[in-house]
GROMACS .gro file of C-alpha atoms in nm:
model
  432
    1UNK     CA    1  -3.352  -0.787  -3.053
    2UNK     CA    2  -3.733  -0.913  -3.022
    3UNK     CA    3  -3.967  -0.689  -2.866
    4UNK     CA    4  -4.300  -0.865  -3.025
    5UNK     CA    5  -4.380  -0.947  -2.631
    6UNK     CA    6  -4.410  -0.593  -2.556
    7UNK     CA    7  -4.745  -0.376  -2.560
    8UNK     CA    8  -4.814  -0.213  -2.881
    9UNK     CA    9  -4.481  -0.296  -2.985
   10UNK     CA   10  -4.261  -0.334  -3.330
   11UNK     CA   11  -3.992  -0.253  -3.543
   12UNK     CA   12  -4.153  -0.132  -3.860
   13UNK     CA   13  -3.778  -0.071  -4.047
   14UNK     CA   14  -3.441  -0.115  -3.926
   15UNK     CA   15  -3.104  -0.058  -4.143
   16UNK     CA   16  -2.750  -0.101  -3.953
   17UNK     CA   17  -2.442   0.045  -4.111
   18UNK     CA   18  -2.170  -0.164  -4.304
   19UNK     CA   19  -1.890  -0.252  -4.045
   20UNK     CA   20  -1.553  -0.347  -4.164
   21UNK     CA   21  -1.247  -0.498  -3.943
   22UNK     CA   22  -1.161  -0.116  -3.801
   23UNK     CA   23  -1.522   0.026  -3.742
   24UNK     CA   24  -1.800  -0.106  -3.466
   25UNK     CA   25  -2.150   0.032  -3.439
   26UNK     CA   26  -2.337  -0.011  -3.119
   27UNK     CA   27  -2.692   0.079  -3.285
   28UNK     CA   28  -2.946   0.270  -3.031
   29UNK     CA   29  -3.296   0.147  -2.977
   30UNK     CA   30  -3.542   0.390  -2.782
   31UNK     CA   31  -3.919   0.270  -2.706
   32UNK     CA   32  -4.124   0.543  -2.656
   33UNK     CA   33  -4.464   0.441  -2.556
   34UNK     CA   34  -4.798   0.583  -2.384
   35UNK     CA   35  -4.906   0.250  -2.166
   36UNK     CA   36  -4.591   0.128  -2.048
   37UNK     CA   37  -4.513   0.048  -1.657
   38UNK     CA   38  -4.174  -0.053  -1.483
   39UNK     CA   39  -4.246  -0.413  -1.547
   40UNK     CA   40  -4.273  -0.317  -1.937
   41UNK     CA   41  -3.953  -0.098  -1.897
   42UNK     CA   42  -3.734  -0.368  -1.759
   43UNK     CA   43  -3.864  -0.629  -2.023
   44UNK     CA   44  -3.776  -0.358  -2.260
   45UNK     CA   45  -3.411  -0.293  -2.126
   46UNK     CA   46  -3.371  -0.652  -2.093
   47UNK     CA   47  -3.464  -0.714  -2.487
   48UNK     CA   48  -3.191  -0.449  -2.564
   49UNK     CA   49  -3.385  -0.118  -2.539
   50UNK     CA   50  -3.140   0.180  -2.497
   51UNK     CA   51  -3.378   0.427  -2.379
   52UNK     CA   52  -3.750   0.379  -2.275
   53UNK     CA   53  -4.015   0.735  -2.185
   54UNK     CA   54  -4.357   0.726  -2.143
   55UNK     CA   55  -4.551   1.032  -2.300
   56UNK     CA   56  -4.655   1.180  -1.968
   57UNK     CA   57  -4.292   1.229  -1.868
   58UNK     CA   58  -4.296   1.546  -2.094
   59UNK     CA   59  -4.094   1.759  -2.330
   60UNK     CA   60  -3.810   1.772  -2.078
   61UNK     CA   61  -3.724   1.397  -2.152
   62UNK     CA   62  -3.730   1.440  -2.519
   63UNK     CA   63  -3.509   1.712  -2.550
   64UNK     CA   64  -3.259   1.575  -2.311
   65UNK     CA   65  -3.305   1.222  -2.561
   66UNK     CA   66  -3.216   1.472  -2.810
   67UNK     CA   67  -2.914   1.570  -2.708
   68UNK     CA   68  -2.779   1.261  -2.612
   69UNK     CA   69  -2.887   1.154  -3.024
   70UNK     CA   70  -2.673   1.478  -3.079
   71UNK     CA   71  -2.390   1.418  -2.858
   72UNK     CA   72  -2.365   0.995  -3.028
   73UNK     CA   73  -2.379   1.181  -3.344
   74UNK     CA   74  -2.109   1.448  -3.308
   75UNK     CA   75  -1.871   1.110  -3.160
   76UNK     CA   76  -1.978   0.893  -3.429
   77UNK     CA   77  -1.815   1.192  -3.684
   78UNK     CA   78  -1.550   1.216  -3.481
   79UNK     CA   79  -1.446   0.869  -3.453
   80UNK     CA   80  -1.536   0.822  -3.827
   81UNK     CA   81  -1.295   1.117  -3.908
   82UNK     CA   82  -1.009   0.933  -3.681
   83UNK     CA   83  -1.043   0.625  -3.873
   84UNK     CA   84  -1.040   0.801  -4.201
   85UNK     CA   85  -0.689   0.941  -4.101
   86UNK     CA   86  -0.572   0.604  -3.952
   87UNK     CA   87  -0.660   0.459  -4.304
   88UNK     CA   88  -0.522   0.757  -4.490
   89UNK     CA   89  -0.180   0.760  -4.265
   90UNK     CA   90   0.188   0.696  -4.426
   91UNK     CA   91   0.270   0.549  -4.060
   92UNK     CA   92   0.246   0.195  -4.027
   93UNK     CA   93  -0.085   0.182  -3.757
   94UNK     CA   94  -0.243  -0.148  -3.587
   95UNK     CA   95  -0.389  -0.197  -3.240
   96UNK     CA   96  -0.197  -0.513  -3.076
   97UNK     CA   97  -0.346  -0.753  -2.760
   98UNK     CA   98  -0.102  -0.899  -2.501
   99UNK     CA   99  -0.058  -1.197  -2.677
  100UNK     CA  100   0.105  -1.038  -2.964
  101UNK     CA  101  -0.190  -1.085  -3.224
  102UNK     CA  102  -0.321  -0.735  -3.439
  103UNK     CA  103  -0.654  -0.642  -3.358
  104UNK     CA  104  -0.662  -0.377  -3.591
  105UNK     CA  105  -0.472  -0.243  -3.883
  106UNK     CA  106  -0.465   0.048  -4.147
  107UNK     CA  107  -0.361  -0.043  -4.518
  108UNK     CA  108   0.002   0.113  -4.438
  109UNK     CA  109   0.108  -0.148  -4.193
  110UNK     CA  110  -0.041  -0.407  -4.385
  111UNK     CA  111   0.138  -0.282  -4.709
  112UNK     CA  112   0.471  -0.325  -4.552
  113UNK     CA  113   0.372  -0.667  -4.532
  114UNK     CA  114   0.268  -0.781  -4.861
  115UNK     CA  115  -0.101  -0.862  -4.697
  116UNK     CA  116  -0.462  -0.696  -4.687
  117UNK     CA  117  -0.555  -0.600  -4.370
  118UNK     CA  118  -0.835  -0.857  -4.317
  119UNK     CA  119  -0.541  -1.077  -4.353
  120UNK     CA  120  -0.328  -0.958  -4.143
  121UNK     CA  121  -0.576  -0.911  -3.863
  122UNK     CA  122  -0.548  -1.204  -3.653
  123UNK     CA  123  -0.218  -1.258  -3.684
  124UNK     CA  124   0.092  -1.247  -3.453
  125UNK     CA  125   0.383  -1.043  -3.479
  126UNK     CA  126   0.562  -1.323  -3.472
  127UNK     CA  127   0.406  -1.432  -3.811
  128UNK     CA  128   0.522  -1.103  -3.956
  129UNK     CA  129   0.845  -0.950  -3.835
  130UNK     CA  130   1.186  -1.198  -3.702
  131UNK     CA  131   1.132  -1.363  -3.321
  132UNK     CA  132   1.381  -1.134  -3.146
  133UNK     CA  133   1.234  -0.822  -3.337
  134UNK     CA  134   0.888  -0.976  -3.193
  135UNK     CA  135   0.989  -1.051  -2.872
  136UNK     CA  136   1.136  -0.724  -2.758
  137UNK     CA  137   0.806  -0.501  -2.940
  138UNK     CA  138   0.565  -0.747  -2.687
  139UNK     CA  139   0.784  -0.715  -2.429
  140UNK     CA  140   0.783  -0.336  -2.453
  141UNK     CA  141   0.354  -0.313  -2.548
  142UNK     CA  142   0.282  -0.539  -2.244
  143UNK     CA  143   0.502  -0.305  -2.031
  144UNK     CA  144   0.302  -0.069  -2.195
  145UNK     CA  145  -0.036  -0.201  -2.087
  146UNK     CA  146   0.082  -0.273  -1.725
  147UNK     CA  147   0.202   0.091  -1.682
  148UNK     CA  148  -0.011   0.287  -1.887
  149UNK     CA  149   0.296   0.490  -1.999
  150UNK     CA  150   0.382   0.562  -2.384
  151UNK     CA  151   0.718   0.419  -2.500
  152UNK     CA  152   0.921   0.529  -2.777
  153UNK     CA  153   1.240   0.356  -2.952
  154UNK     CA  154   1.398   0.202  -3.269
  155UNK     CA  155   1.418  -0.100  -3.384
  156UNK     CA  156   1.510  -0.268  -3.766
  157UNK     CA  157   1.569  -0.602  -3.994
  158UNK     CA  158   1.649  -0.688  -4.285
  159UNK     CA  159   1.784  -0.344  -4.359
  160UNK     CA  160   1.490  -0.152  -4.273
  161UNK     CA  161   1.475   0.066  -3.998
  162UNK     CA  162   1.166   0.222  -3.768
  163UNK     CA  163   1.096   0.500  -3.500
  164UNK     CA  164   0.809   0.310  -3.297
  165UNK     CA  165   0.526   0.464  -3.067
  166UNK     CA  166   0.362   0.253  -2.826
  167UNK     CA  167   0.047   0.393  -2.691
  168UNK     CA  168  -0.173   0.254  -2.412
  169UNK     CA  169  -0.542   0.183  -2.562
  170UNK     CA  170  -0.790   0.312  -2.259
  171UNK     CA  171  -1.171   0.202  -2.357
  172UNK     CA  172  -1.384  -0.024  -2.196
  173UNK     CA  173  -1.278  -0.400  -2.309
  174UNK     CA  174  -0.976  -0.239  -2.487
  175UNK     CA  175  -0.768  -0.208  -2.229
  176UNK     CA  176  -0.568  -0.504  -2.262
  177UNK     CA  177  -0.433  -0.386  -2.600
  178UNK     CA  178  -0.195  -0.147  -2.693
  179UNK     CA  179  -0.156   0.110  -3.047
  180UNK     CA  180   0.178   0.044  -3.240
  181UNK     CA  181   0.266   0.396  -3.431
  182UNK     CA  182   0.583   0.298  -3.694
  183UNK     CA  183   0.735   0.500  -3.904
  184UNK     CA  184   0.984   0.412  -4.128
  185UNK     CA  185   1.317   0.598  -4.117
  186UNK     CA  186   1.528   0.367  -4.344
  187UNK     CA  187   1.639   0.658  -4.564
  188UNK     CA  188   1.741   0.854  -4.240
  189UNK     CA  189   1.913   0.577  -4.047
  190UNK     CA  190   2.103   0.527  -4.420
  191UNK     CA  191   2.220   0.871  -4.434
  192UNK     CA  192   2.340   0.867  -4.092
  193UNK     CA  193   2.538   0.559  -4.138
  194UNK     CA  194   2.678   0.664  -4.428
  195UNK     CA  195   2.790   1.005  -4.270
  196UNK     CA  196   2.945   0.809  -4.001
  197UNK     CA  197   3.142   0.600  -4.229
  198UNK     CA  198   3.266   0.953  -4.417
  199UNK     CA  199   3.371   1.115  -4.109
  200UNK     CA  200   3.544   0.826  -3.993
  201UNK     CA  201   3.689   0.817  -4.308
  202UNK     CA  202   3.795   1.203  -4.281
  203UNK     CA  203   3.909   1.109  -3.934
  204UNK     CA  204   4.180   0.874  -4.028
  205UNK     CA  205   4.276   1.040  -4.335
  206UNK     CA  206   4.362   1.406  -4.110
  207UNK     CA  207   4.519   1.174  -3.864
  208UNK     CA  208   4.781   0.998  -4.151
  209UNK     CA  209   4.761   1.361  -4.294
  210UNK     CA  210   4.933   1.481  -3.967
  211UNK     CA  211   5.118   1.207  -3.907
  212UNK     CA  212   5.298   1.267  -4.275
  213UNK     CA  213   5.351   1.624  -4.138
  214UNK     CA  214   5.523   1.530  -3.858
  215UNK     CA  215   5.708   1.228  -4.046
  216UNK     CA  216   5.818   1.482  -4.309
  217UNK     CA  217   5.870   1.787  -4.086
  218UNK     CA  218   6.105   1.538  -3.854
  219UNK     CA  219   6.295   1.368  -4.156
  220UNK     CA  220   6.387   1.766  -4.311
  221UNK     CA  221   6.492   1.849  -3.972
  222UNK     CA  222   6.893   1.679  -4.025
  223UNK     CA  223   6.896   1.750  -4.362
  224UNK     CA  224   6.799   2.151  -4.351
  225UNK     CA  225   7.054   2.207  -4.057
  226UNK     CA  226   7.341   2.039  -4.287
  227UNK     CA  227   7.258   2.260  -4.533
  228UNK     CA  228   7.264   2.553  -4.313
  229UNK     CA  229   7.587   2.425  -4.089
  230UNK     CA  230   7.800   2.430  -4.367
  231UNK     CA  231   7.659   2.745  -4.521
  232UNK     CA  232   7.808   2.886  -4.189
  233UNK     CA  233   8.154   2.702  -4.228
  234UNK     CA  234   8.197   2.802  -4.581
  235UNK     CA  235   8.135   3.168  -4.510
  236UNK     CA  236   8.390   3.135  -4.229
  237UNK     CA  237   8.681   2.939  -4.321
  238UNK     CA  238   8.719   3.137  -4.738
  239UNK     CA  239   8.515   3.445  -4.594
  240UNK     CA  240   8.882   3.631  -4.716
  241UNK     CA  241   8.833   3.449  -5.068
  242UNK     CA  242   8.484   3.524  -5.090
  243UNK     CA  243   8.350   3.854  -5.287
  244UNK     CA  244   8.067   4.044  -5.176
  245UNK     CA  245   7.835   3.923  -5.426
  246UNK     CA  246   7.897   3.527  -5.259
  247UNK     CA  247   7.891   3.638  -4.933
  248UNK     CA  248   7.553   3.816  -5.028
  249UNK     CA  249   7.473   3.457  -5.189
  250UNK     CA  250   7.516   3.271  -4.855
  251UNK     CA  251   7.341   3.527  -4.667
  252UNK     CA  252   7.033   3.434  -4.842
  253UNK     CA  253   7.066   3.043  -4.835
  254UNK     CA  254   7.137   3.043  -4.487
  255UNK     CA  255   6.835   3.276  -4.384
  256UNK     CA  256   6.638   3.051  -4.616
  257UNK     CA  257   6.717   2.793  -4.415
  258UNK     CA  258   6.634   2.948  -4.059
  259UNK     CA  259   6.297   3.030  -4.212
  260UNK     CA  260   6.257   2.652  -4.321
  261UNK     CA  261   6.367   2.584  -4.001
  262UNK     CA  262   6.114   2.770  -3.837
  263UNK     CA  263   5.815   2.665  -4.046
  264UNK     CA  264   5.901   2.280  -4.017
  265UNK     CA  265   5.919   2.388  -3.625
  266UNK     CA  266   5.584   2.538  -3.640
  267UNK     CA  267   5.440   2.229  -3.875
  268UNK     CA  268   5.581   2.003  -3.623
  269UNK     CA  269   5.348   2.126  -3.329
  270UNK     CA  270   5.062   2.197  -3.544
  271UNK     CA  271   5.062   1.837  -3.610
  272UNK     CA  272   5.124   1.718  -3.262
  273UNK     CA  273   4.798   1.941  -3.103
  274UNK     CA  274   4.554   1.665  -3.151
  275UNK     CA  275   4.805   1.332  -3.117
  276UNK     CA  276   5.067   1.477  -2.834
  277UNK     CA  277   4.817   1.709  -2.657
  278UNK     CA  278   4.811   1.680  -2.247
  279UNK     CA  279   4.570   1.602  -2.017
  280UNK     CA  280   4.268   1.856  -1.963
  281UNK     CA  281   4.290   1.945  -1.547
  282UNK     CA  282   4.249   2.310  -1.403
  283UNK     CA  283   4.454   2.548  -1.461
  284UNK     CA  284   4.552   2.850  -1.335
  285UNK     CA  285   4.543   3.119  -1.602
  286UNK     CA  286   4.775   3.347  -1.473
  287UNK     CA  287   5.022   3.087  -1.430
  288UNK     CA  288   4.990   3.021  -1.819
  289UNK     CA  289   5.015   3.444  -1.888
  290UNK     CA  290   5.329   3.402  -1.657
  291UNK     CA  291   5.452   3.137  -1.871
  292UNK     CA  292   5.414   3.296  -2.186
  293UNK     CA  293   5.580   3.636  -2.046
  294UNK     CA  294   5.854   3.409  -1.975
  295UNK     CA  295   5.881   3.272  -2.318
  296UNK     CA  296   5.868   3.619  -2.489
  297UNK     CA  297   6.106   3.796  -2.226
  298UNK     CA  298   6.361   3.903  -2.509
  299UNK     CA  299   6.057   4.027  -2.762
  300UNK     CA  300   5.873   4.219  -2.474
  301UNK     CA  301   6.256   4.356  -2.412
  302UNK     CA  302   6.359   4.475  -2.732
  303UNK     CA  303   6.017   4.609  -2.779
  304UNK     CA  304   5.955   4.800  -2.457
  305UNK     CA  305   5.618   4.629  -2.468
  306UNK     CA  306   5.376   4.663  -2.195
  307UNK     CA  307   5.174   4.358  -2.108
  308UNK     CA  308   4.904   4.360  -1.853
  309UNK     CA  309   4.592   4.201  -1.768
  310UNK     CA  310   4.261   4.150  -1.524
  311UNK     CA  311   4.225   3.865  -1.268
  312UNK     CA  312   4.232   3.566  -1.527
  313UNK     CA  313   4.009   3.234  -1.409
  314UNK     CA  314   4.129   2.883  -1.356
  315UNK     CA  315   3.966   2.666  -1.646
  316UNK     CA  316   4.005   2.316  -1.699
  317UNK     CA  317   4.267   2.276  -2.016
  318UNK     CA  318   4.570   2.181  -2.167
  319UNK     CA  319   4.844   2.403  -1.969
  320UNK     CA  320   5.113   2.351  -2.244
  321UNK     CA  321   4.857   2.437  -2.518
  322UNK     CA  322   4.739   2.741  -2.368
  323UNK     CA  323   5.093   2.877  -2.276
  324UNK     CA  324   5.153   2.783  -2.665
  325UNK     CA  325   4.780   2.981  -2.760
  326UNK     CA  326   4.849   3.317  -2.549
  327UNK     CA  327   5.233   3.296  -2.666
  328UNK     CA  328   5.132   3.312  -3.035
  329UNK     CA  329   4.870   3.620  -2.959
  330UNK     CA  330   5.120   3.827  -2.743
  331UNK     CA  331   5.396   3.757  -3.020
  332UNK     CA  332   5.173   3.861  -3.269
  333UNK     CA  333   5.076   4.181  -3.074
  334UNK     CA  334   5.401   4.281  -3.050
  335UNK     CA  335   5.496   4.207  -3.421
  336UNK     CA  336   5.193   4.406  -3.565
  337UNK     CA  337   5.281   4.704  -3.438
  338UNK     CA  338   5.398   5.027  -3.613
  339UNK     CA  339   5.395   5.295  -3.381
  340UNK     CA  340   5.474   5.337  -3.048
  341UNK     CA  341   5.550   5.054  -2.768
  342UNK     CA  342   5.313   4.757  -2.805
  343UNK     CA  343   5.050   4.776  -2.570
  344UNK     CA  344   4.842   4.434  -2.482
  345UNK     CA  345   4.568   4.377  -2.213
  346UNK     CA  346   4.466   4.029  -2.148
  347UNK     CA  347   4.098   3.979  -1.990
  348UNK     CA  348   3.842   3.731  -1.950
  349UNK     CA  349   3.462   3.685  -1.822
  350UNK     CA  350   3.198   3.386  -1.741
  351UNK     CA  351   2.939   3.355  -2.010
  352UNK     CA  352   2.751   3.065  -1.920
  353UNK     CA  353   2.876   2.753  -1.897
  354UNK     CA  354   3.244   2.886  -2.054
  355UNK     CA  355   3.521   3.169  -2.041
  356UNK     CA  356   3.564   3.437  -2.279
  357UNK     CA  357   3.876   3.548  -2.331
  358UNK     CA  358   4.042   3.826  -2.482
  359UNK     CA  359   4.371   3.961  -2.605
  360UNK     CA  360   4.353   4.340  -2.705
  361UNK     CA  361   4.686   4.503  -2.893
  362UNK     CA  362   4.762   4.870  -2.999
  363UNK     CA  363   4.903   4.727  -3.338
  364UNK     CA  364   4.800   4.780  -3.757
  365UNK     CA  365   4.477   4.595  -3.737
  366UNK     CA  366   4.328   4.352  -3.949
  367UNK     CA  367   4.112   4.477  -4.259
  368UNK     CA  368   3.699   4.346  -4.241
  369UNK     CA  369   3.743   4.154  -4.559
  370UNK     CA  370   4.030   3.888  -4.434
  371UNK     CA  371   3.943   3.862  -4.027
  372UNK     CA  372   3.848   3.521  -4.151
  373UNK     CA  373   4.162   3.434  -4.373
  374UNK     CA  374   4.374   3.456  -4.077
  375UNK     CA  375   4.289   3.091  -3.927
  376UNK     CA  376   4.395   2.899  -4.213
  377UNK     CA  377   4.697   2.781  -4.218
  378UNK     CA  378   4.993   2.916  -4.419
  379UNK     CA  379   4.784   3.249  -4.444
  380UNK     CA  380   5.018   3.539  -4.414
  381UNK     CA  381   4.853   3.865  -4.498
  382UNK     CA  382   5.182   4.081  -4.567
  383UNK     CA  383   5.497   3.963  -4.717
  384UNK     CA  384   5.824   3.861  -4.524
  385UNK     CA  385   6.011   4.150  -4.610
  386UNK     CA  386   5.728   4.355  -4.406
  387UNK     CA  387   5.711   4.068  -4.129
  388UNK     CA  388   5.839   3.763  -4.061
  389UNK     CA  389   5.660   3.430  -3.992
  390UNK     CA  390   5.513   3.120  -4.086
  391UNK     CA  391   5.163   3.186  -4.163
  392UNK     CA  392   5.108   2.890  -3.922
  393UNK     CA  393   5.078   3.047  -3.547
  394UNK     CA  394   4.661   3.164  -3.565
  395UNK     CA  395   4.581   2.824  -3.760
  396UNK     CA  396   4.771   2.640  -3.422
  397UNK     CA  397   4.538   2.868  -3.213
  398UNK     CA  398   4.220   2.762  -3.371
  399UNK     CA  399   4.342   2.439  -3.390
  400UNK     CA  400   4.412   2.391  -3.003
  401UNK     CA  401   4.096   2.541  -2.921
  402UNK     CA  402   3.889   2.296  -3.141
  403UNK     CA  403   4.033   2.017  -2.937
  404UNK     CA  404   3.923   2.203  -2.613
  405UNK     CA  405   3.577   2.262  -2.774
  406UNK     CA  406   3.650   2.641  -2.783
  407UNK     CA  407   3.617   2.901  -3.062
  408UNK     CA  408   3.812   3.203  -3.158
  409UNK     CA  409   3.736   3.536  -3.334
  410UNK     CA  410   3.907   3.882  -3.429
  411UNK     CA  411   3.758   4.225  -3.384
  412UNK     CA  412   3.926   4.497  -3.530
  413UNK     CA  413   3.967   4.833  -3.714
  414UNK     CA  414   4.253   4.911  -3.903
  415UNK     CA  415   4.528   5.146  -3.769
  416UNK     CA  416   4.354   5.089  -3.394
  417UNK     CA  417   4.444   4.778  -3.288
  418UNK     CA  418   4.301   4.436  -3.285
  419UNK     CA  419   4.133   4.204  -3.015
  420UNK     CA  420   4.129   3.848  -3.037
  421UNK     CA  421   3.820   3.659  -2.828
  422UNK     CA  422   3.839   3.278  -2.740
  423UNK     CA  423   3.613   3.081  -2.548
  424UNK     CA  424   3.721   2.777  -2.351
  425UNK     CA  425   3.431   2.530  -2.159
  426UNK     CA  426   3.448   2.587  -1.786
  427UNK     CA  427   3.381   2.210  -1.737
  428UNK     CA  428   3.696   2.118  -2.020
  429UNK     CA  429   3.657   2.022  -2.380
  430UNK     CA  430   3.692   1.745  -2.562
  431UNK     CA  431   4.038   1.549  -2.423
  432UNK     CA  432   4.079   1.290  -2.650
   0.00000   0.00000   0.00000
């Protein structure tokens, strides 16, 4: 700037601040002066003055020139304290023009690319990262400049991965740039492929698991009721030759039999409630309590049981599932119980965005510490001398309710009775 033309003018010492490729310092230059005139003041502005006063014009002036010094102070901190955590930032951070090129860069980004950031400023993306990868990321930071908007997405190559932020840059003759924010999320992306890879793995390994059960369970079906057919026969045709202690004998091997027969029955449809499951469409839930009373006539009989329930809601399901689900609690009701008639009440209410349903029974109830144990499969909490079953019938339940994307829980206290909760989606679950 000269200013040896103007009156009683000079610069008598003048020291401007290192700049670097991510700082610029607009330096003020005030003339204050006590025989100036509006000729001298444009001369002055024109030579690059920021601010001209003449000493008439009075404290006022001065202590509104001091808070603007104050107020370019405060913003030089501020902008100073911004760069230092550009600089200091794991993130990979540059500034970016429409044509692609970095106008600015913190050591990060220009880490990840073997380069110093002097070097790398000036450069296009297309120098640095593979044309497609390039094309999209100016695609997506002009879009940015046009619009104004901040865009987020991921992109990768060459096995690396990154979550990128594209911000609009809005300064005066900045405004045809954009800020690239990258982080790198290799080690996340990683993980998540490789727990993709482990559940598909699980996936196919549960589906040849189940198809072995039902293989196996299908293939012992001929061979069990041979075993049990001529059990039968022999007990008939030399039941006259036959002392008690071999009739006794084929007693047991044909009721072990009927109880094979029954678990490999029970293994069969456990293994068929993911690959042979219906369609999901509403369903009227009365109509599957009907179905299930049906199905347990001669139990509900024998037992003088008395089985009752609220209005039930239609839900969007797997009829034959659910006839299958409320069979296995009312059968269970009605086994589990000591003393008296069995006594189940069937119920349900909206919660949200699903049904919760519930089966309540008079029966033995189920002790705190194994309410949990009674989902897995082949779980049997008393012996088969006290009652009979597979251990399989709850495990089916909580089973068939996964696929629905339902749960299922037991309340109960022991000697009072039990009540089973299940929750079904009112929109369907998962029918796959």
């Amino acid at each position: 700037m000269r200013c040896d033309r103007l009156p009683d003018a000079g610069v008598r010492r003048h020291r401007v601040p290192r700049s670097g490729p991510r700082t610029r310092f607009e330096q003020p230059f005030i003339l204050l002066t006590g025989t100036g005139s509006e000729a001298v003041a444009s001369e002055a502005v024109a030579a690059g003055v920021t601010h001209y006063f003449q000493k008439q014009e009075g404290e006022q002036q001065f202590e509104k020139l001091a808070n603007q010094i104050d107020n370019a102070v405060e913003q030089h901190r501020t902008e100073r304290k911004y760069e230092l955590l550009v600089d200091n930032s794991p993130d990979l951070i540059a500034q970016v023009n429409a044509e692609g090129e970095f106008v600015m860069t913190n050591e990060s980004m220009a880490d990840s690319f073997g380069v110093s950031t002097d070097m790398l400023t000036g450069k296009s993306l297309f120098d640095v990262v593979p044309d497609d990868i390039a094309e999209h990321r100016l695609e997506v930071g002009r879009e940015v400049i046009e619009t104004g908007e901040t865009r987020r997405f991921e992109d990768g190559y060459q096995g690396e991965y990154f979550h990128n932020v594209f911000v609009p840059v809005d300064l005066p003759g900045e405004r045809e740039t954009f800020q690239v924010i990258a982080r790198d999320i290799t080690g996340r992306k990683e993980a998540e492929i490789e727990l993709k890879e482990t559940v598909e793995k699980l996936e196919e390994s549960n589906a040849q698991l189940e198809q072995f059960a039902y293989v196996t369970s299908h293939d012992l079906q001929e061979p069990l009721r041979m075993v049990s057919s001529y059990m039968q026969l022999l007990e008939r045709q030399y039941k006259d030759d036959l002392d008690e202690n071999a009739q006794e004998f084929i007693e047991y091997a044909v009721d072990g039999a009927n109880r094979m027969k029954e678990m490999i029955n029970d293994l069969l449809q456990y293994s068929r409630v993911d690959s042979r499951g219906g369609d999901f469409e509403p369903t009227d839930f009365e109509n599957v309590l009907e179905q299930a009373r049906d199905n347990l006539r001669v139990a509900i009989a024998e037992s003088d049981a008395e089985l009752t329930h609220d209005p039930l809601p239609t839900v969007v399901c797997d009829e034959s599932q659910m006839v299958m689900l409320l069979q296995n609690l009312v059968s269970n009701a009605i086994k589990y119980c000591d003393e008296g008639p069995p006594r189940i009440h069937v119920a349900a209410e909206r919660d949200g965005d699903e049904v919760v349903f519930s089966v309540s029974d008079n029966g033995i109830g189920i002790p705190e510490d194994e309410r949990d144990e009674v989902f897995r499969i082949f779980s049997r909490l008393h012996g088969k001398d006290e009652y009979s079953g597979t251990g399989i019938g709850l495990a089916m339940c909580q089973k068939i309710l996964d696929r629905h994307d339902g749960s299922i829980r037991v309340e109960s206290e022991v000697g009072e009775g039990s009540t089973f909760y299940f929750t079904i989606p009112t929109g369907g679950g998962n029918d796959e």
